[in-house]
CSV table of C-alpha atoms and ligand atoms in Angstrom, one decimal:
chain,number,residue,atom,x,y,z
A,131,THR,CA,62.9,178.2,21.1
A,132,ARG,CA,59.9,175.6,20.1
A,133,LYS,CA,58.8,174.0,23.8
A,134,LEU,CA,57.0,170.5,23.6
A,135,LEU,CA,53.9,170.8,26.1
A,136,MET,CA,54.1,167.2,27.6
A,137,HIS,CA,52.0,168.5,30.2
A,138,VAL,CA,48.4,167.7,31.7
A,139,GLY,CA,46.5,170.1,30.3
A,140,PRO,CA,46.8,172.7,28.4
A,141,VAL,CA,48.7,170.9,26.1
A,142,THR,CA,50.7,171.6,22.7
A,143,ILE,CA,47.9,172.2,20.4
A,144,ASP,CA,47.6,171.7,17.0
A,145,TYR,CA,48.5,174.7,14.6
A,146,ASP,CA,44.7,174.4,12.7
A,147,VAL,CA,42.7,174.3,16.2
A,148,LEU,CA,44.5,177.2,17.2
A,149,VAL,CA,44.0,179.2,14.2
A,150,ALA,CA,40.4,178.6,14.0
A,151,GLY,CA,40.0,180.7,17.0
A,152,LEU,CA,41.1,183.8,15.1
A,153,ARG,CA,38.0,185.3,14.0
A,154,GLY,CA,37.4,189.0,15.1
A,155,ASP,CA,33.7,189.3,13.7
A,156,VAL,CA,31.7,186.5,15.5
A,157,GLY,CA,29.0,187.6,18.0
A,158,PHE,CA,27.4,185.2,20.1
A,159,THR,CA,24.3,185.4,17.9
A,160,SER,CA,26.0,185.0,14.3
A,161,GLN,CA,25.3,181.8,12.6
A,162,GLU,CA,29.0,180.7,12.1
A,163,PHE,CA,29.2,180.5,16.2
A,164,ILE,CA,25.7,178.8,16.0
A,165,ASP,CA,26.5,176.2,13.7
A,166,VAL,CA,30.0,175.5,15.4
A,167,MET,CA,27.8,175.0,18.5
A,168,SER,CA,25.5,173.1,17.3
A,169,PHE,CA,28.3,170.7,15.5
A,170,SER,CA,30.5,170.7,19.0
A,171,LEU,CA,27.2,169.5,21.1
A,172,LYS,CA,26.5,166.3,18.7
A,173,PHE,CA,29.7,165.4,18.7
A,174,LEU,CA,30.5,165.5,22.6
A,175,ARG,CA,27.6,162.7,22.4
A,176,LYS,CA,30.1,161.0,20.1
A,177,LEU,CA,32.8,161.4,21.8
A,178,VAL,CA,31.3,159.2,25.3
A,179,GLY,CA,29.9,156.5,23.4
A,180,ALA,CA,25.9,158.2,24.3
A,181,ASP,CA,23.1,158.6,22.0
A,182,GLU,CA,20.2,161.0,21.0
A,183,SER,CA,18.4,160.1,24.8
A,184,TYR,CA,21.4,161.8,26.3
A,185,GLN,CA,22.2,165.5,26.8
A,186,PRO,CA,25.5,167.4,25.8
A,187,PHE,CA,26.5,170.9,27.4
A,188,ILE,CA,29.3,172.6,26.9
A,189,ILE,CA,29.9,175.8,29.3
A,190,PRO,CA,32.4,178.3,30.0
A,191,GLY,CA,34.7,177.3,32.8
A,192,SER,CA,37.1,174.4,33.0
A,193,GLY,CA,36.9,170.8,34.6
A,194,THR,CA,35.9,172.2,37.8
A,195,ALA,CA,33.2,174.4,36.2
A,196,ALA,CA,31.9,171.0,35.5
A,197,MET,CA,32.6,168.9,38.4
A,198,GLU,CA,30.5,171.7,39.8
A,199,GLY,CA,27.3,171.7,37.3
A,200,VAL,CA,26.6,167.9,38.6
A,201,VAL,CA,25.6,169.6,41.6
A,202,SER,CA,22.8,170.9,39.7
A,203,THR,CA,21.4,167.0,39.9
A,204,LEU,CA,21.5,167.2,43.8
A,205,ARG,CA,18.9,168.0,46.3
A,206,ARG,CA,19.4,168.8,50.4
A,207,GLY,CA,19.8,166.1,52.4
A,208,ASP,CA,21.0,163.5,49.7
A,209,LYS,CA,23.9,161.5,50.2
A,210,VAL,CA,27.1,160.9,47.6
A,211,LEU,CA,29.7,158.4,47.7
A,212,VAL,CA,33.0,159.6,46.6
A,213,VAL,CA,35.5,157.0,45.0
A,214,SER,CA,38.9,158.5,45.1
A,215,ASN,CA,42.5,158.0,43.7
A,216,GLY,CA,44.1,160.8,44.8
A,217,VAL,CA,43.8,164.8,44.3
A,218,PHE,CA,40.9,165.0,41.9
A,219,GLY,CA,38.9,162.3,43.2
A,220,ASP,CA,38.8,164.1,46.8
A,221,ARG,CA,38.0,167.7,45.4
A,222,TRP,CA,34.4,165.7,44.8
A,223,LYS,CA,34.6,166.2,48.3
A,224,ALA,CA,35.6,169.7,48.9
A,225,LEU,CA,33.4,170.4,46.4
A,226,LEU,CA,30.2,168.6,47.8
A,227,ASN,CA,31.0,169.8,51.1
A,228,ARG,CA,30.0,173.5,50.1
A,229,TYR,CA,25.9,172.3,49.6
A,230,PRO,CA,24.1,170.5,51.7
A,231,VAL,CA,24.3,166.7,51.1
A,232,ALA,CA,26.2,164.0,52.9
A,233,VAL,CA,29.4,162.8,51.6
A,234,ASP,CA,31.9,159.4,52.1
A,235,VAL,CA,35.1,158.9,50.9
A,236,LEU,CA,36.2,155.3,49.6
A,237,LYS,CA,40.1,156.5,49.2
A,238,ALA,CA,42.9,154.5,47.1
A,239,ASN,CA,46.8,154.3,48.3
A,240,PRO,CA,48.8,156.3,45.9
A,241,GLY,CA,49.0,154.9,42.9
A,242,ASP,CA,46.4,152.6,43.2
A,243,TYR,CA,42.5,152.7,42.6
A,244,VAL,CA,39.9,152.0,44.3
A,245,LYS,CA,38.3,148.1,43.7
A,246,PRO,CA,35.2,147.7,41.9
A,247,GLU,CA,33.9,145.3,44.5
A,248,GLU,CA,34.8,147.5,47.4
A,249,VAL,CA,32.5,150.4,45.5
A,250,GLU,CA,29.8,147.2,45.1
A,251,LYS,CA,30.3,146.7,48.9
A,252,ALA,CA,30.1,150.2,49.5
A,253,VAL,CA,26.7,150.4,48.1
A,254,GLU,CA,25.2,147.7,49.3
A,255,ASP,CA,26.0,149.1,53.1
A,256,GLU,CA,24.7,152.4,52.9
A,257,LYS,CA,22.2,154.0,50.4
A,258,TYR,CA,24.0,156.5,48.4
A,259,THR,CA,22.6,159.0,45.7
A,260,MET,CA,25.5,159.5,43.6
A,261,VAL,CA,28.9,158.0,43.6
A,262,THR,CA,31.1,160.0,41.7
A,263,MET,CA,34.4,158.0,39.7
A,264,THR,CA,37.8,159.9,38.5
A,265,HIS,CA,38.1,157.8,35.2
A,266,VAL,CA,41.7,158.7,35.0
A,267,GLU,CA,43.5,160.2,38.2
A,268,THR,CA,45.4,162.7,36.2
A,269,SER,CA,47.5,163.5,40.0
A,270,THR,CA,48.8,159.6,39.9
A,271,GLY,CA,48.0,158.7,36.2
A,272,VAL,CA,45.9,155.8,37.8
A,273,ARG,CA,43.1,154.5,35.7
A,274,GLU,CA,39.5,153.3,37.1
A,275,PRO,CA,38.2,150.4,35.6
A,276,VAL,CA,34.5,152.6,35.6
A,277,GLY,CA,32.7,150.5,33.1
A,278,GLU,CA,33.2,147.4,35.8
A,279,VAL,CA,32.3,149.5,38.7
A,280,ALA,CA,29.3,151.1,36.8
A,281,LYS,CA,28.8,147.3,36.1
A,282,ARG,CA,28.8,146.3,39.7
A,283,ILE,CA,26.6,149.3,41.2
A,284,ARG,CA,23.8,150.2,38.6
A,285,ASP,CA,21.1,149.2,40.3
A,286,LYS,CA,21.8,150.3,43.5
A,287,VAL,CA,22.5,153.9,43.5
A,288,GLU,CA,20.2,156.6,41.3
A,289,LEU,CA,23.1,158.4,40.1
A,290,ILE,CA,26.7,157.4,38.4
A,291,VAL,CA,28.9,160.2,38.2
A,292,VAL,CA,32.8,160.1,36.0
A,293,ASP,CA,34.9,162.7,36.1
A,294,GLY,CA,36.5,162.1,32.3
A,295,VAL,CA,38.8,164.8,32.7
A,296,SER,CA,41.9,163.2,31.3
A,297,SER,CA,40.4,160.3,29.8
A,298,VAL,CA,37.5,161.3,26.9
A,299,GLY,CA,39.3,161.6,23.6
A,300,ALA,CA,41.9,159.5,24.5
A,301,GLU,CA,40.6,156.5,26.6
A,302,VAL,CA,37.5,153.9,25.9
A,303,VAL,CA,34.4,155.5,26.9
A,304,LYS,CA,31.0,154.1,26.5
A,305,MET,CA,28.6,156.3,28.5
A,306,LYS,CA,26.0,154.0,26.8
A,307,ASP,CA,26.8,150.3,27.6
A,308,TYR,CA,28.2,151.5,31.1
A,309,GLN,CA,24.7,153.0,31.9
A,310,VAL,CA,26.7,156.3,33.5
A,311,ASP,CA,24.5,159.3,34.0
A,312,VAL,CA,27.2,161.8,33.8
A,313,TYR,CA,30.5,162.1,31.7
A,314,LEU,CA,32.5,165.2,32.2
A,315,THR,CA,35.4,166.5,30.6
A,316,ALA,CA,37.3,169.9,30.0
A,317,SER,CA,38.6,171.5,26.6
A,318,GLN,CA,42.0,171.8,27.6
A,319,LYS,CA,42.6,168.0,28.2
A,320,ALA,CA,42.7,164.8,25.7
A,321,LEU,CA,40.9,166.9,23.3
A,322,GLY,CA,43.9,168.9,22.2
A,323,ILE,CA,41.8,172.3,22.6
A,324,PRO,CA,42.7,175.9,24.9
A,325,PRO,CA,41.5,176.1,28.3
A,326,GLY,CA,38.2,177.4,28.7
A,327,ALA,CA,34.9,175.3,28.6
A,328,GLY,CA,33.8,172.5,30.8
A,329,LEU,CA,32.3,169.5,28.9
A,330,LEU,CA,29.4,167.2,30.3
A,331,VAL,CA,26.8,165.0,28.7
A,332,LEU,CA,23.9,163.9,30.6
A,333,SER,CA,21.6,161.0,30.7
A,334,GLU,CA,17.5,161.4,31.0
A,335,ARG,CA,17.5,160.4,34.4
A,336,ALA,CA,20.1,163.0,35.6
A,337,VAL,CA,18.5,165.9,33.0
A,338,SER,CA,15.2,164.6,35.0
A,339,ARG,CA,16.8,165.9,38.4
A,340,LEU,CA,17.8,169.2,36.9
A,341,SER,CA,14.8,171.2,39.0
A,342,ASP,CA,14.5,173.8,41.2
A,343,GLU,CA,14.9,171.7,44.1
A,344,SER,CA,18.4,171.0,43.3
A,345,VAL,CA,21.2,173.0,45.6
A,346,ALA,CA,22.8,174.6,43.0
A,347,GLY,CA,23.8,177.8,42.4
A,348,TYR,CA,23.2,180.3,39.6
A,349,PHE,CA,25.4,180.0,37.1
A,350,LEU,CA,26.9,176.5,37.2
A,351,ASN,CA,22.8,175.3,37.6
A,352,LEU,CA,23.0,173.3,34.3
A,353,LYS,CA,18.7,174.2,34.3
A,354,ASN,CA,19.7,177.4,33.6
A,355,TRP,CA,21.5,176.3,30.7
A,356,LEU,CA,19.8,173.5,29.1
A,357,ASP,CA,17.3,175.4,26.7
A,358,VAL,CA,20.4,177.1,25.4
A,359,MET,CA,21.9,173.7,24.7
A,360,ARG,CA,19.2,172.2,23.4
A,361,ASN,CA,18.1,175.5,21.0
A,362,LEU,CA,22.1,175.8,19.8
A,363,GLU,CA,22.0,172.3,19.1
A,364,VAL,CA,18.7,172.9,16.6
A,365,SER,CA,20.8,176.1,15.4
A,366,LYS,CA,18.4,178.7,17.1
A,367,GLY,CA,20.8,181.6,18.8
A,368,SER,CA,20.0,181.1,22.5
A,369,TYR,CA,21.7,183.0,25.8
A,370,PHE,CA,21.7,182.5,29.5
A,371,ALA,CA,25.4,183.9,30.0
A,372,THR,CA,28.3,184.5,27.3
A,373,LEU,CA,30.0,181.2,26.1
A,374,PRO,CA,33.7,181.3,25.2
A,375,VAL,CA,32.4,182.0,21.3
A,376,HIS,CA,36.6,182.0,20.3
A,377,LEU,CA,37.3,178.3,22.1
A,378,VAL,CA,34.0,176.9,20.4
A,379,PHE,CA,35.8,177.4,17.0
A,380,MET,CA,38.7,176.0,18.0
A,381,MET,CA,36.8,173.2,19.9
A,382,ALA,CA,34.9,172.3,16.1
A,383,LYS,CA,38.4,172.7,14.6
A,384,ALA,CA,39.6,170.1,17.3
A,385,PHE,CA,36.3,167.8,17.3
A,386,GLU,CA,36.7,167.9,12.9
A,387,LEU,CA,40.3,166.7,13.3
A,388,ILE,CA,39.3,163.8,16.0
A,389,GLU,CA,36.4,162.4,13.3
A,390,ARG,CA,39.1,162.9,10.1
A,391,GLU,CA,41.3,160.4,12.6
A,392,GLY,CA,39.1,158.6,13.7
A,393,LEU,CA,38.3,158.5,17.3
A,394,GLU,CA,39.1,155.1,17.7
A,395,ASN,CA,42.6,155.3,15.8
A,396,ARG,CA,42.8,158.6,18.7
A,397,ILE,CA,42.5,156.1,21.6
A,398,LYS,CA,45.1,153.8,20.0
A,399,ARG,CA,47.8,156.3,19.1
A,400,HIS,CA,47.3,157.0,22.9
A,401,GLU,CA,47.4,153.9,23.9
A,402,ARG,CA,51.0,153.6,21.9
A,403,VAL,CA,52.6,156.4,23.1
A,404,ALA,CA,52.0,156.0,26.6
A,405,GLN,CA,53.2,152.2,26.2
A,406,GLY,CA,56.3,153.5,24.9
A,407,ILE,CA,56.9,155.9,27.3
A,408,ARG,CA,56.8,153.4,30.0
A,409,THR,CA,58.9,151.3,28.4
A,410,GLY,CA,61.1,153.9,28.0
A,411,LEU,CA,60.8,154.9,31.7
A,412,GLU,CA,61.2,151.4,32.4
A,413,SER,CA,64.3,150.6,30.8
A,414,MET,CA,66.0,153.5,31.5
A,415,GLY,CA,65.6,152.9,35.4
A,416,VAL,CA,62.8,154.7,36.7
A,417,ASP,CA,60.1,153.3,38.4
A,418,ILE,CA,56.3,154.6,37.6
A,419,VAL,CA,53.6,155.7,39.9
A,420,ALA,CA,50.8,153.4,39.5
A,421,LYS,CA,51.3,150.3,41.0
A,422,ARG,CA,49.8,147.7,38.4
A,423,PRO,CA,49.6,147.4,34.6
A,424,GLU,CA,45.7,147.8,34.6
A,425,ALA,CA,46.0,150.7,36.6
A,426,TYR,CA,48.4,152.6,33.9
A,427,SER,CA,46.2,155.6,31.8
A,428,ASN,CA,46.8,156.6,28.3
A,429,THR,CA,46.8,160.0,29.0
A,430,VAL,CA,49.1,160.7,32.4
A,431,THR,CA,52.7,159.1,33.5
A,432,GLY,CA,53.7,159.4,37.1
A,433,VAL,CA,57.5,159.2,37.5
A,434,LEU,CA,59.3,158.1,40.8
A,435,LEU,CA,63.2,159.3,41.4
A,436,LYS,CA,65.4,157.9,43.9
A,437,LYS,CA,67.8,160.7,43.9
A,438,ALA,CA,67.1,164.0,42.1
A,439,ASN,CA,64.9,166.4,43.3
A,440,PRO,CA,61.8,166.5,41.0
A,441,ALA,CA,61.3,170.7,40.9
A,442,ASP,CA,65.1,170.4,39.3
A,443,VAL,CA,64.3,168.2,36.8
A,444,LEU,CA,61.1,170.3,35.8
A,445,LYS,CA,63.2,173.4,36.1
A,446,GLU,CA,66.2,171.7,33.5
A,447,VAL,CA,63.7,169.7,30.9
A,448,VAL,CA,62.3,173.3,30.5
A,449,THR,CA,66.0,175.0,29.4
A,450,GLU,CA,66.3,171.5,26.5
A,451,GLY,CA,62.6,172.5,25.1
A,452,VAL,CA,59.8,169.9,27.0
A,453,GLU,CA,57.7,171.1,29.5
A,454,LEU,CA,56.4,168.4,32.2
A,455,ALA,CA,54.1,168.9,34.9
A,456,PRO,CA,55.1,168.8,39.1
A,457,GLY,CA,53.5,165.8,41.3
A,458,VAL,CA,50.8,166.8,43.1
A,459,HIS,CA,49.7,164.1,45.2
A,460,PRO,CA,50.6,165.2,49.1
A,461,ALA,CA,51.5,161.4,50.1
A,462,LEU,CA,54.3,162.0,47.4
A,463,ALA,CA,55.3,165.1,47.9
A,464,GLY,CA,59.0,166.0,46.1
A,465,LYS,CA,59.0,162.2,45.1
A,466,TYR,CA,58.0,162.6,41.6
A,467,PHE,CA,56.9,164.4,38.5
A,468,ARG,CA,54.4,163.8,35.8
A,469,ILE,CA,54.5,163.2,32.0
A,470,GLY,CA,51.3,164.5,30.0
A,471,HIS,CA,51.1,162.6,27.0
A,472,MET,CA,47.2,163.6,25.6
A,473,GLY,CA,45.7,165.4,23.1
A,474,TRP,CA,48.0,165.7,19.7
A,475,VAL,CA,51.1,163.2,20.7
A,476,THR,CA,53.1,161.3,18.8
A,477,PRO,CA,55.6,158.4,18.8
A,478,ASN,CA,58.4,161.5,18.2
A,479,ASP,CA,56.7,163.5,21.0
A,480,ALA,CA,57.6,160.5,23.4
A,481,ILE,CA,61.0,159.8,22.1
A,482,ALA,CA,61.9,163.6,22.4
A,483,THR,CA,60.8,163.1,25.6
A,484,LEU,CA,62.5,160.4,26.8
A,485,ALA,CA,65.9,162.2,25.2
A,486,VAL,CA,66.0,165.0,27.1
A,487,LEU,CA,64.6,163.3,30.4
A,488,GLU,CA,67.8,161.0,30.1
A,489,ARG,CA,70.5,163.7,29.4
A,490,VAL,CA,68.6,166.1,32.7
A,491,LEU,CA,68.5,162.9,34.4
A,492,LYS,CA,72.2,161.8,34.1
A,493,ARG,CA,73.7,165.3,34.9
A,494,LEU,CA,71.2,165.4,38.1
A,495,GLY,CA,73.0,162.0,39.5
A,496,GLU,CA,69.8,159.9,39.2
A,497,PRO,CA,70.7,156.1,38.8
A,498,ILE,CA,69.7,155.7,35.0
A,499,ASN,CA,71.0,153.5,31.8
A,500,LEU,CA,71.5,156.6,29.5
A,501,GLY,CA,70.3,155.6,26.1
A,502,GLU,CA,68.5,152.7,27.0
A,503,GLY,CA,64.8,154.5,27.3
A,504,VAL,CA,65.1,156.1,23.8
A,505,ARG,CA,66.5,152.7,22.7
A,506,ALA,CA,63.3,150.6,24.2
A,507,ALA,CA,60.9,153.1,23.1
A,508,GLN,CA,61.8,153.0,19.5
A,509,LEU,CA,61.8,149.4,19.8
A,510,SER,CA,58.3,149.6,21.2
A,511,PHE,CA,56.9,152.3,17.7
A,512,SER,CA,59.2,150.0,15.6
B,14,LIG,N1,39.3,166.1,37.1
B,14,LIG,C1,40.7,165.8,36.7
B,14,LIG,C2,40.8,163.9,36.3
B,14,LIG,C3,41.5,167.0,36.7
B,14,LIG,O1,42.9,166.3,36.2
B,14,LIG,C4,41.5,168.0,36.8
B,14,LIG,C5,42.6,169.1,36.2
B,14,LIG,N2,43.3,168.8,35.8
B,14,LIG,C6,40.4,168.6,37.2
B,14,LIG,C7,39.1,167.6,37.3
B,14,LIG,C8,40.1,169.7,37.2
B,14,LIG,O2,40.1,170.8,35.8
B,14,LIG,P1,40.0,172.0,35.8
B,14,LIG,O3,41.8,172.3,35.9
B,14,LIG,O4,39.9,172.5,34.3
B,14,LIG,O5,39.3,173.3,36.4
């Protein structure tokens, strides 16, 4: 049976994107590969709202690899403030603790986000080299107002880093306007590509900190990747470590499709689908993890249950053709699951998901209004 992957990445992938990776004869020095890398690097800048002065990187790995690449801009003794709205915010602390840098964490309650004024106060009270934020916290589906935070702290810290893993391609991202130094993401999320690559864009200031003094190791040291990216962008073959060649063909196809749809339209499509899903859930009679409307994201919605066990719900919905994501925030363990709505997602996918959820929740004894979720979503899409 066909399955709809309403997950947090990988997500259901466009068939043309998948097929673009079917190639038996492409070495890392082949012109076709060099061309798709060059196109993808250039397009990555546009995806985050950066100009030519910013340096894009496409590296093997995943979102965590991209996060670890950020360490290339840090030196021994640097101090980092982590703005954490959940599991992936906390990941920065776990990661940075492996390096000789100091880390403080500002934490939000589950379902909420750290307020811009709290971040501003923290960087006034203490001198930090870097502040990290998570644009959309995937564990709860909460969005941080990164532009506003960046504006308040820009002159008080050296480097502003945003984890855009669940945002780039689906939320408004204006790296240059916000004066953010690093925006990073992963292939398998809102970009709708299979997993296998980490993507980063660095400001000139961030690039200037890539040096032998950094605390980075070898493979994820962006200094080792810098010339490779610069060469490939101008269509010169280059090697540090092998890139996910076939994946980059899929990436270039995805980027071509994004260009055809228009980035703004793509963001609007995500917003519309997310809105329909939330409206449907509310009318169905279940609560959303994100505590306030301005915290809602375009890509992930956490769903709180009163009676049914989320693990049972996930098992049942798969038998009905939809795969959803488990809840991973430890403070909400056993109380919620997540719907991912990113990539190539459509209103039809939202309706199908809500319809399956209504049937399953009803069967599992959750008190819901059968049919009301689908009806509300239909109205929202009409
Ligand atoms: N940051 C965020 C916001 C994420 O959602 C994820 C994973 N879903 C990561 C980082 C880590 O990415 P990956 O699993 O690709 O290593």
